[in-house]
Amino acid sequence: MSVSYRPATFDELLDLMSEKELIPFAGGTDLMVQNAAAGGPKFAGDVVFIAHLPELKGIRLEGDKLIIGASATLSHIENYPQVPQLLKNAVSLIAAPALRNRGTMGGNICNASPAGDSIPPLYVLGASFKLQSRDGVRVIKADEFFKGPGKTDRRKNEILVEIIVPLKEWNIEKYRKVGTRAANALTKCSITAAAKVKNGRIDDLSIAFGAVGPVIIRDKNLEKKLIGLTTSDLKARADAILKDYSALIVPIDDQRSTAVYRKQVCLNLLREFLEVDLGQ
Ligand SMILES: Cc1cc2nc3c(=O)[nH]c(=O)nc-3n(C[C@H](O)[C@H](O)[C@H](O)COP(=O)(O)OP(=O)(O)OC[C@H]3O[C@@H](n4cnc5c(N)ncnc54)[C@H](O)[C@@H]3O)c2cc1C
């Protein structure tokens, strides 16, 4: 039977994580489902509760960055005024209110599902993650953290402490989650896209797709090729751009949807972004 720990302080948590191999337990909304068993959950190892520690819970502004504690609940994030709208849109469509009162962004990130809904906006916004252990602090970019479904760069003794979100200005934003219904819908696929358009020209651009590959799909080289073009250029080149993205979008068939549907919907949403949203 697994043992559970409840450290009184963040320092104690770091000590425990350096002494033992523990499973951090934040809201438990992924862990309780993954480890469900008759008579109560059966975890693969010992568990450490982290949701009560104040160092992990706050949200604050630091210059031109928003710092979100890993154990900030999804509801807290959804209602915090300075959270970028793209991230709010994605978080507010996760599950349903009761679950968002308990689930955390740290949990959504460390669970590392390619369908984790908070993750594509974090790629687009250029977010980084602060990880801490008794060995020190590391900051790693969101797009370098994920290694595959359920796999991240987090070391066993590390805790995800904060999510650092640069507050950039975009004037065109798009977030669409495609699911079976409005609430409690697992994502079939999603697009998150943002652009800064100045005098009809693309000054900055970022596009990510969720649930259509082993990790979130974002290609900075493809984006670079589009920066500097006019919105009419983009419209004219939409077919070629879609072809490039088509090679990157590699969904699978599963109980939620089919690969063919997911890919086509992503390409349709991308076309809408290029031809309609950017033209506004
Ligand atoms: C009914 C239902 C509907 C759902 N709908 C959605 C949905 O629409 N979209 C979506 O994206 N998800 C959905 N989820 C999944 C889940 O609710 C979210 O991923 C949630 O954000 C997980 O947060 P948590 O705090 O509950 O994570 P937990 O279950 O506590 O932890 C998840 C994983 O992260 C690790 N972890 C947590 N915090 C840290 C930390 N600070 N440092 C290191 N490791 C950590 C844990 O060890 C575990 O491996 C749904 C779940 C349910 C049950």
Tab-separated table of C-alpha atoms and ligand atoms in Angstrom:
chain	number	residue	atom	x	y	z
A	1	MET	CA	0.000	0.000	0.000
A	2	SER	CA	1.321	3.441	-0.837
A	3	VAL	CA	2.168	6.020	1.826
A	4	SER	CA	1.110	9.672	1.521
A	5	TYR	CA	3.001	12.706	2.807
A	6	ARG	CA	1.731	16.226	3.532
A	7	PRO	CA	4.718	18.539	4.035
A	8	ALA	CA	4.075	21.560	6.287
A	9	THR	CA	6.362	23.801	4.239
A	10	PHE	CA	7.799	24.103	0.736
A	11	ASP	CA	11.267	23.431	2.199
A	12	GLU	CA	10.006	20.180	3.647
A	13	LEU	CA	8.570	19.263	0.250
A	14	LEU	CA	11.992	19.757	-1.382
A	15	ASP	CA	13.597	17.593	1.335
A	16	LEU	CA	11.026	14.835	0.858
A	17	MET	CA	11.448	14.930	-2.937
A	18	SER	CA	15.235	14.610	-2.558
A	19	GLU	CA	15.006	11.707	-0.088
A	20	LYS	CA	12.267	9.583	-1.689
A	21	GLU	CA	10.725	8.959	-5.076
A	22	LEU	CA	7.283	10.539	-4.698
A	23	ILE	CA	4.299	11.289	-6.913
A	24	PRO	CA	3.263	14.960	-6.493
A	25	PHE	CA	-0.520	15.166	-5.957
A	26	ALA	CA	-2.032	18.599	-6.730
A	27	GLY	CA	-5.782	18.556	-7.527
A	28	GLY	CA	-5.707	14.814	-8.146
A	29	THR	CA	-8.174	15.053	-11.041
A	30	ASP	CA	-5.847	13.149	-13.375
A	31	LEU	CA	-4.205	10.958	-10.732
A	32	MET	CA	-7.469	9.727	-9.163
A	33	VAL	CA	-8.824	8.660	-12.564
A	34	GLN	CA	-5.561	7.055	-13.690
A	35	ASN	CA	-5.185	5.088	-10.441
A	36	ALA	CA	-8.827	4.267	-9.776
A	37	ALA	CA	-9.365	0.822	-8.276
A	38	ALA	CA	-12.028	-1.011	-6.303
A	39	GLY	CA	-11.886	0.090	-2.647
A	40	GLY	CA	-9.863	3.274	-3.333
A	41	PRO	CA	-7.050	4.478	-5.584
A	42	LYS	CA	-3.943	2.341	-6.041
A	43	PHE	CA	-0.936	4.549	-6.833
A	44	ALA	CA	2.238	3.221	-8.422
A	45	GLY	CA	4.269	4.699	-5.535
A	46	ASP	CA	4.126	6.985	-2.540
A	47	VAL	CA	2.300	10.280	-2.911
A	48	VAL	CA	3.061	13.815	-1.693
A	49	PHE	CA	0.243	16.381	-1.401
A	50	ILE	CA	1.269	19.825	-2.669
A	51	ALA	CA	-1.930	21.822	-3.297
A	52	HIS	CA	-1.962	23.491	0.166
A	53	LEU	CA	1.536	25.061	-0.074
A	54	PRO	CA	1.272	28.862	-0.566
A	55	GLU	CA	4.551	29.042	-2.573
A	56	LEU	CA	2.857	27.049	-5.345
A	57	LYS	CA	-0.539	28.742	-5.398
A	58	GLY	CA	-0.236	32.436	-6.169
A	59	ILE	CA	-0.544	34.390	-9.404
A	60	ARG	CA	1.349	37.682	-9.722
A	61	LEU	CA	2.672	40.208	-12.206
A	62	GLU	CA	6.435	40.672	-12.455
A	63	GLY	CA	7.283	43.420	-14.952
A	64	ASP	CA	6.092	42.237	-18.361
A	65	LYS	CA	5.538	38.653	-17.177
A	66	LEU	CA	2.719	36.862	-15.437
A	67	ILE	CA	3.852	34.270	-12.921
A	68	ILE	CA	1.346	31.483	-12.287
A	69	GLY	CA	1.943	29.124	-9.358
A	70	ALA	CA	1.856	25.493	-10.461
A	71	SER	CA	-0.923	24.721	-7.961
A	72	ALA	CA	-3.072	27.713	-8.964
A	73	THR	CA	-6.440	26.197	-9.774
A	74	LEU	CA	-7.852	26.428	-13.261
A	75	SER	CA	-10.727	28.573	-11.832
A	76	HIS	CA	-8.249	31.001	-10.268
A	77	ILE	CA	-6.468	31.350	-13.627
A	78	GLU	CA	-9.732	31.717	-15.535
A	79	ASN	CA	-10.789	34.588	-13.258
A	80	TYR	CA	-7.464	36.392	-12.819
A	81	PRO	CA	-7.689	39.688	-14.745
A	82	GLN	CA	-4.171	39.793	-16.244
A	83	VAL	CA	-4.176	36.245	-17.639
A	84	PRO	CA	-3.838	36.502	-21.445
A	85	GLN	CA	-7.178	35.956	-23.152
A	86	LEU	CA	-5.902	33.000	-25.221
A	87	LEU	CA	-5.006	31.134	-22.034
A	88	LYS	CA	-8.292	32.100	-20.356
A	89	ASN	CA	-10.236	30.829	-23.353
A	90	ALA	CA	-8.494	27.458	-23.215
A	91	VAL	CA	-8.672	27.043	-19.426
A	92	SER	CA	-12.339	28.013	-19.252
A	93	LEU	CA	-13.186	25.118	-21.602
A	94	ILE	CA	-11.448	22.466	-19.493
A	95	ALA	CA	-13.950	20.000	-18.023
A	96	ALA	CA	-16.622	21.837	-15.969
A	97	PRO	CA	-16.573	24.382	-13.093
A	98	ALA	CA	-16.368	21.869	-10.213
A	99	LEU	CA	-13.311	20.231	-11.730
A	100	ARG	CA	-11.689	23.597	-12.519
A	101	ASN	CA	-12.031	24.504	-8.830
A	102	ARG	CA	-9.774	21.573	-7.996
A	103	GLY	CA	-7.564	20.889	-11.051
A	104	THR	CA	-4.351	22.886	-11.424
A	105	MET	CA	-2.292	24.123	-14.331
A	106	GLY	CA	0.783	22.333	-12.923
A	107	GLY	CA	-1.182	19.090	-13.072
A	108	ASN	CA	-2.358	19.747	-16.615
A	109	ILE	CA	1.260	20.405	-17.664
A	110	CYS	CA	2.973	17.553	-15.804
A	111	ASN	CA	0.354	15.037	-16.911
A	112	ALA	CA	1.738	15.830	-20.380
A	113	SER	CA	-1.252	14.720	-22.410
A	114	PRO	CA	-1.046	15.953	-26.036
A	115	ALA	CA	-4.708	16.887	-25.412
A	116	GLY	CA	-3.914	18.948	-22.281
A	117	ASP	CA	-5.813	22.107	-23.092
A	118	SER	CA	-3.688	24.674	-21.259
A	119	ILE	CA	-0.533	23.614	-23.116
A	120	PRO	CA	-0.993	24.949	-26.718
A	121	PRO	CA	-1.574	28.535	-25.478
A	122	LEU	CA	1.590	28.213	-23.377
A	123	TYR	CA	3.544	27.334	-26.549
A	124	VAL	CA	2.024	30.253	-28.456
A	125	LEU	CA	2.627	32.720	-25.612
A	126	GLY	CA	6.272	31.604	-25.269
A	127	ALA	CA	5.845	30.438	-21.657
A	128	SER	CA	8.605	28.834	-19.555
A	129	PHE	CA	8.479	26.536	-16.563
A	130	LYS	CA	10.427	26.966	-13.308
A	131	LEU	CA	11.398	23.640	-11.756
A	132	GLN	CA	13.000	23.348	-8.341
A	133	SER	CA	14.729	20.645	-6.332
A	134	ARG	CA	17.427	20.490	-3.659
A	135	ASP	CA	19.892	20.582	-6.620
A	136	GLY	CA	18.699	24.074	-7.624
A	137	VAL	CA	16.345	25.876	-9.973
A	138	ARG	CA	15.930	25.323	-13.734
A	139	VAL	CA	13.848	27.315	-16.167
A	140	ILE	CA	12.837	25.478	-19.337
A	141	LYS	CA	10.778	26.648	-22.300
A	142	ALA	CA	7.354	25.035	-22.685
A	143	ASP	CA	8.232	23.751	-26.170
A	144	GLU	CA	11.344	21.959	-24.821
A	145	PHE	CA	9.663	20.419	-21.770
A	146	PHE	CA	7.387	17.823	-23.392
A	147	LYS	CA	8.962	14.631	-24.714
A	148	GLY	CA	5.898	12.561	-25.664
A	149	PRO	CA	2.545	11.481	-24.223
A	150	GLY	CA	2.992	11.441	-20.423
A	151	LYS	CA	6.716	12.216	-20.769
A	152	THR	CA	8.454	15.430	-19.734
A	153	ASP	CA	11.908	16.731	-18.958
A	154	ARG	CA	11.049	16.930	-15.221
A	155	ARG	CA	13.562	15.086	-13.033
A	156	LYS	CA	12.208	12.792	-10.326
A	157	ASN	CA	13.251	15.088	-7.454
A	158	GLU	CA	11.889	18.254	-9.123
A	159	ILE	CA	8.663	20.124	-8.527
A	160	LEU	CA	7.148	22.406	-11.120
A	161	VAL	CA	6.917	25.636	-9.145
A	162	GLU	CA	5.837	28.351	-11.582
A	163	ILE	CA	4.696	28.970	-15.110
A	164	ILE	CA	6.205	32.174	-16.512
A	165	VAL	CA	4.064	33.786	-19.200
A	166	PRO	CA	5.434	36.786	-21.156
A	167	LEU	CA	2.686	39.387	-21.648
A	168	LYS	CA	3.025	40.130	-25.349
A	169	GLU	CA	0.646	42.224	-27.354
A	170	TRP	CA	-1.219	40.442	-30.177
A	171	ASN	CA	-4.007	42.039	-32.157
A	172	ILE	CA	-5.408	38.863	-33.750
A	173	GLU	CA	-6.069	35.794	-31.615
A	174	LYS	CA	-7.832	32.525	-32.255
A	175	TYR	CA	-8.580	29.612	-29.934
A	176	ARG	CA	-10.835	26.738	-30.942
A	177	LYS	CA	-11.251	23.480	-29.088
A	178	VAL	CA	-13.137	20.846	-31.032
A	179	GLY	CA	-14.997	18.382	-28.820
A	180	THR	CA	-18.255	16.504	-28.690
A	181	ARG	CA	-20.069	19.034	-26.507
A	182	ALA	CA	-19.575	22.309	-24.651
A	183	ALA	CA	-18.608	21.024	-21.182
A	184	ASN	CA	-16.679	17.966	-20.026
A	185	ALA	CA	-15.567	17.407	-23.619
A	186	LEU	CA	-12.221	15.782	-24.203
A	187	THR	CA	-10.401	17.532	-27.013
A	188	LYS	CA	-10.452	15.956	-30.461
A	189	CYS	CA	-8.137	18.707	-31.689
A	190	SER	CA	-7.487	22.381	-31.068
A	191	ILE	CA	-5.856	25.397	-32.662
A	192	THR	CA	-4.302	28.322	-30.818
A	193	ALA	CA	-3.006	31.126	-33.001
A	194	ALA	CA	-1.918	34.698	-32.438
A	195	ALA	CA	-0.528	37.411	-34.662
A	196	LYS	CA	0.603	40.980	-34.480
A	197	VAL	CA	-0.433	42.724	-37.676
A	198	LYS	CA	0.872	46.234	-38.385
A	199	ASN	CA	-0.276	48.144	-41.464
A	200	GLY	CA	-1.504	44.944	-43.091
A	201	ARG	CA	1.836	43.149	-42.554
A	202	ILE	CA	2.596	40.231	-40.212
A	203	ASP	CA	4.925	41.522	-37.512
A	204	ASP	CA	4.765	38.421	-35.310
A	205	LEU	CA	2.933	35.114	-35.522
A	206	SER	CA	2.559	31.934	-33.517
A	207	ILE	CA	0.417	28.869	-34.273
A	208	ALA	CA	-0.012	25.640	-32.268
A	209	PHE	CA	-2.204	22.562	-32.595
A	210	GLY	CA	-3.267	20.306	-29.728
A	211	ALA	CA	-4.153	16.587	-29.723
A	212	VAL	CA	-2.780	15.914	-33.202
A	213	GLY	CA	0.685	14.547	-32.426
A	214	PRO	CA	2.670	13.056	-29.540
A	215	VAL	CA	3.325	16.610	-28.288
A	216	ILE	CA	1.841	19.999	-29.209
A	217	ILE	CA	2.639	20.922	-32.819
A	218	ARG	CA	4.342	24.280	-33.314
A	219	ASP	CA	6.966	25.012	-35.999
A	220	LYS	CA	8.912	28.233	-35.428
A	221	ASN	CA	10.736	27.955	-38.777
A	222	LEU	CA	7.476	27.845	-40.692
A	223	GLU	CA	6.241	30.845	-38.696
A	224	LYS	CA	9.432	32.799	-39.489
A	225	LYS	CA	8.750	32.349	-43.221
A	226	LEU	CA	5.355	34.013	-42.767
A	227	ILE	CA	6.581	37.018	-40.780
A	228	GLY	CA	6.941	40.110	-42.968
A	229	LEU	CA	4.286	38.975	-45.463
A	230	THR	CA	1.118	40.993	-45.976
A	231	THR	CA	-2.229	39.507	-44.971
A	232	SER	CA	-3.118	39.349	-48.696
A	233	ASP	CA	0.129	37.390	-49.369
A	234	LEU	CA	-0.918	34.921	-46.692
A	235	LYS	CA	-4.346	34.525	-48.217
A	236	ALA	CA	-2.809	33.930	-51.649
A	237	ARG	CA	-0.348	31.366	-50.227
A	238	ALA	CA	-2.858	29.616	-47.971
A	239	ASP	CA	-2.785	26.335	-49.964
A	240	ALA	CA	1.013	26.076	-49.775
A	241	ILE	CA	1.018	26.940	-46.057
A	242	LEU	CA	-1.642	24.314	-45.381
A	243	LYS	CA	0.498	21.772	-47.236
A	244	ASP	CA	3.471	22.515	-44.954
A	245	TYR	CA	1.319	22.150	-41.825
A	246	SER	CA	-0.335	19.024	-43.207
A	247	ALA	CA	3.065	17.290	-43.060
A	248	LEU	CA	3.423	18.198	-39.372
A	249	ILE	CA	-0.066	17.278	-38.177
A	250	VAL	CA	0.069	13.534	-37.435
A	251	PRO	CA	-3.001	12.575	-35.377
A	252	ILE	CA	-4.030	9.065	-34.374
A	253	ASP	CA	-7.360	7.235	-34.351
A	254	ASP	CA	-8.654	6.759	-30.819
A	255	GLN	CA	-11.947	6.642	-28.881
A	256	ARG	CA	-12.324	10.427	-29.223
A	257	SER	CA	-11.973	10.788	-32.979
A	258	THR	CA	-10.280	9.629	-36.161
A	259	ALA	CA	-6.959	10.789	-37.554
A	260	VAL	CA	-8.555	11.836	-40.845
A	261	TYR	CA	-11.185	14.020	-39.130
A	262	ARG	CA	-8.682	15.628	-36.763
A	263	LYS	CA	-6.263	16.542	-39.500
A	264	GLN	CA	-8.937	17.974	-41.801
A	265	VAL	CA	-10.487	20.044	-39.004
A	266	CYS	CA	-7.092	21.483	-38.042
A	267	LEU	CA	-6.383	22.436	-41.630
A	268	ASN	CA	-9.853	24.019	-41.967
A	269	LEU	CA	-9.250	26.059	-38.807
A	270	LEU	CA	-5.824	27.113	-40.036
A	271	ARG	CA	-7.325	28.230	-43.358
A	272	GLU	CA	-9.934	30.223	-41.454
A	273	PHE	CA	-7.156	31.887	-39.428
A	274	LEU	CA	-5.120	32.755	-42.546
A	275	GLU	CA	-7.957	33.815	-44.798
A	276	VAL	CA	-10.582	35.245	-42.435
A	277	ASP	CA	-9.165	36.130	-38.996
A	278	LEU	CA	-5.970	37.732	-40.297
A	279	GLY	CA	-7.863	39.643	-42.947
A	280	GLN	CA	-9.967	41.520	-40.375
B	1	LIG	C1	-14.114	14.610	-15.939
B	1	LIG	C2	-12.778	15.149	-16.354
B	1	LIG	C3	-12.720	16.034	-17.406
B	1	LIG	C4	-11.488	16.568	-17.805
B	1	LIG	N1	-11.473	17.441	-18.857
B	1	LIG	C5	-10.303	17.958	-19.267
B	1	LIG	C6	-10.262	18.851	-20.378
B	1	LIG	O1	-11.290	19.223	-20.958
B	1	LIG	N2	-9.047	19.320	-20.781
B	1	LIG	C7	-7.883	18.974	-20.147
B	1	LIG	O2	-6.823	19.443	-20.537
B	1	LIG	N3	-7.887	18.124	-19.090
B	1	LIG	C8	-9.059	17.605	-18.633
B	1	LIG	N4	-9.071	16.744	-17.568
B	1	LIG	C9	-7.798	16.362	-16.941
B	1	LIG	C10	-7.422	17.120	-15.631
B	1	LIG	O3	-8.538	17.581	-14.932
B	1	LIG	C11	-6.457	18.283	-15.879
B	1	LIG	O4	-5.307	17.803	-16.556
B	1	LIG	C12	-6.032	19.018	-14.591
B	1	LIG	O5	-5.463	20.271	-14.905
B	1	LIG	C13	-5.017	18.217	-13.782
B	1	LIG	O6	-4.644	18.965	-12.644
B	1	LIG	P1	-4.539	18.294	-11.198
B	1	LIG	O7	-4.034	19.323	-10.286
B	1	LIG	O8	-5.822	17.648	-10.832
B	1	LIG	O9	-3.423	17.182	-11.489
B	1	LIG	P2	-3.021	15.902	-10.624
B	1	LIG	O10	-3.955	14.789	-10.935
B	1	LIG	O11	-2.810	16.255	-9.201
B	1	LIG	O12	-1.591	15.607	-11.283
B	1	LIG	C14	-1.438	15.277	-12.649
B	1	LIG	C15	0.020	14.912	-12.916
B	1	LIG	O13	0.880	16.030	-12.703
B	1	LIG	C16	1.853	15.781	-11.681
B	1	LIG	N5	2.002	17.059	-10.970
B	1	LIG	C17	1.002	17.863	-10.532
B	1	LIG	N6	1.500	19.006	-10.050
B	1	LIG	C18	2.834	18.931	-10.169
B	1	LIG	C19	3.922	19.811	-9.839
B	1	LIG	N7	3.729	21.026	-9.328
B	1	LIG	N8	5.180	19.403	-10.087
B	1	LIG	C20	5.412	18.190	-10.633
B	1	LIG	N9	4.447	17.319	-10.977
B	1	LIG	C21	3.170	17.684	-10.748
B	1	LIG	C22	1.269	14.636	-10.873
B	1	LIG	O14	2.267	13.893	-10.223
B	1	LIG	C23	0.558	13.847	-11.968
B	1	LIG	O15	1.494	13.068	-12.679
B	1	LIG	C24	-10.287	16.197	-17.139
B	1	LIG	C25	-10.354	15.296	-16.064
B	1	LIG	C26	-11.584	14.778	-15.671
B	1	LIG	C27	-11.621	13.816	-14.508
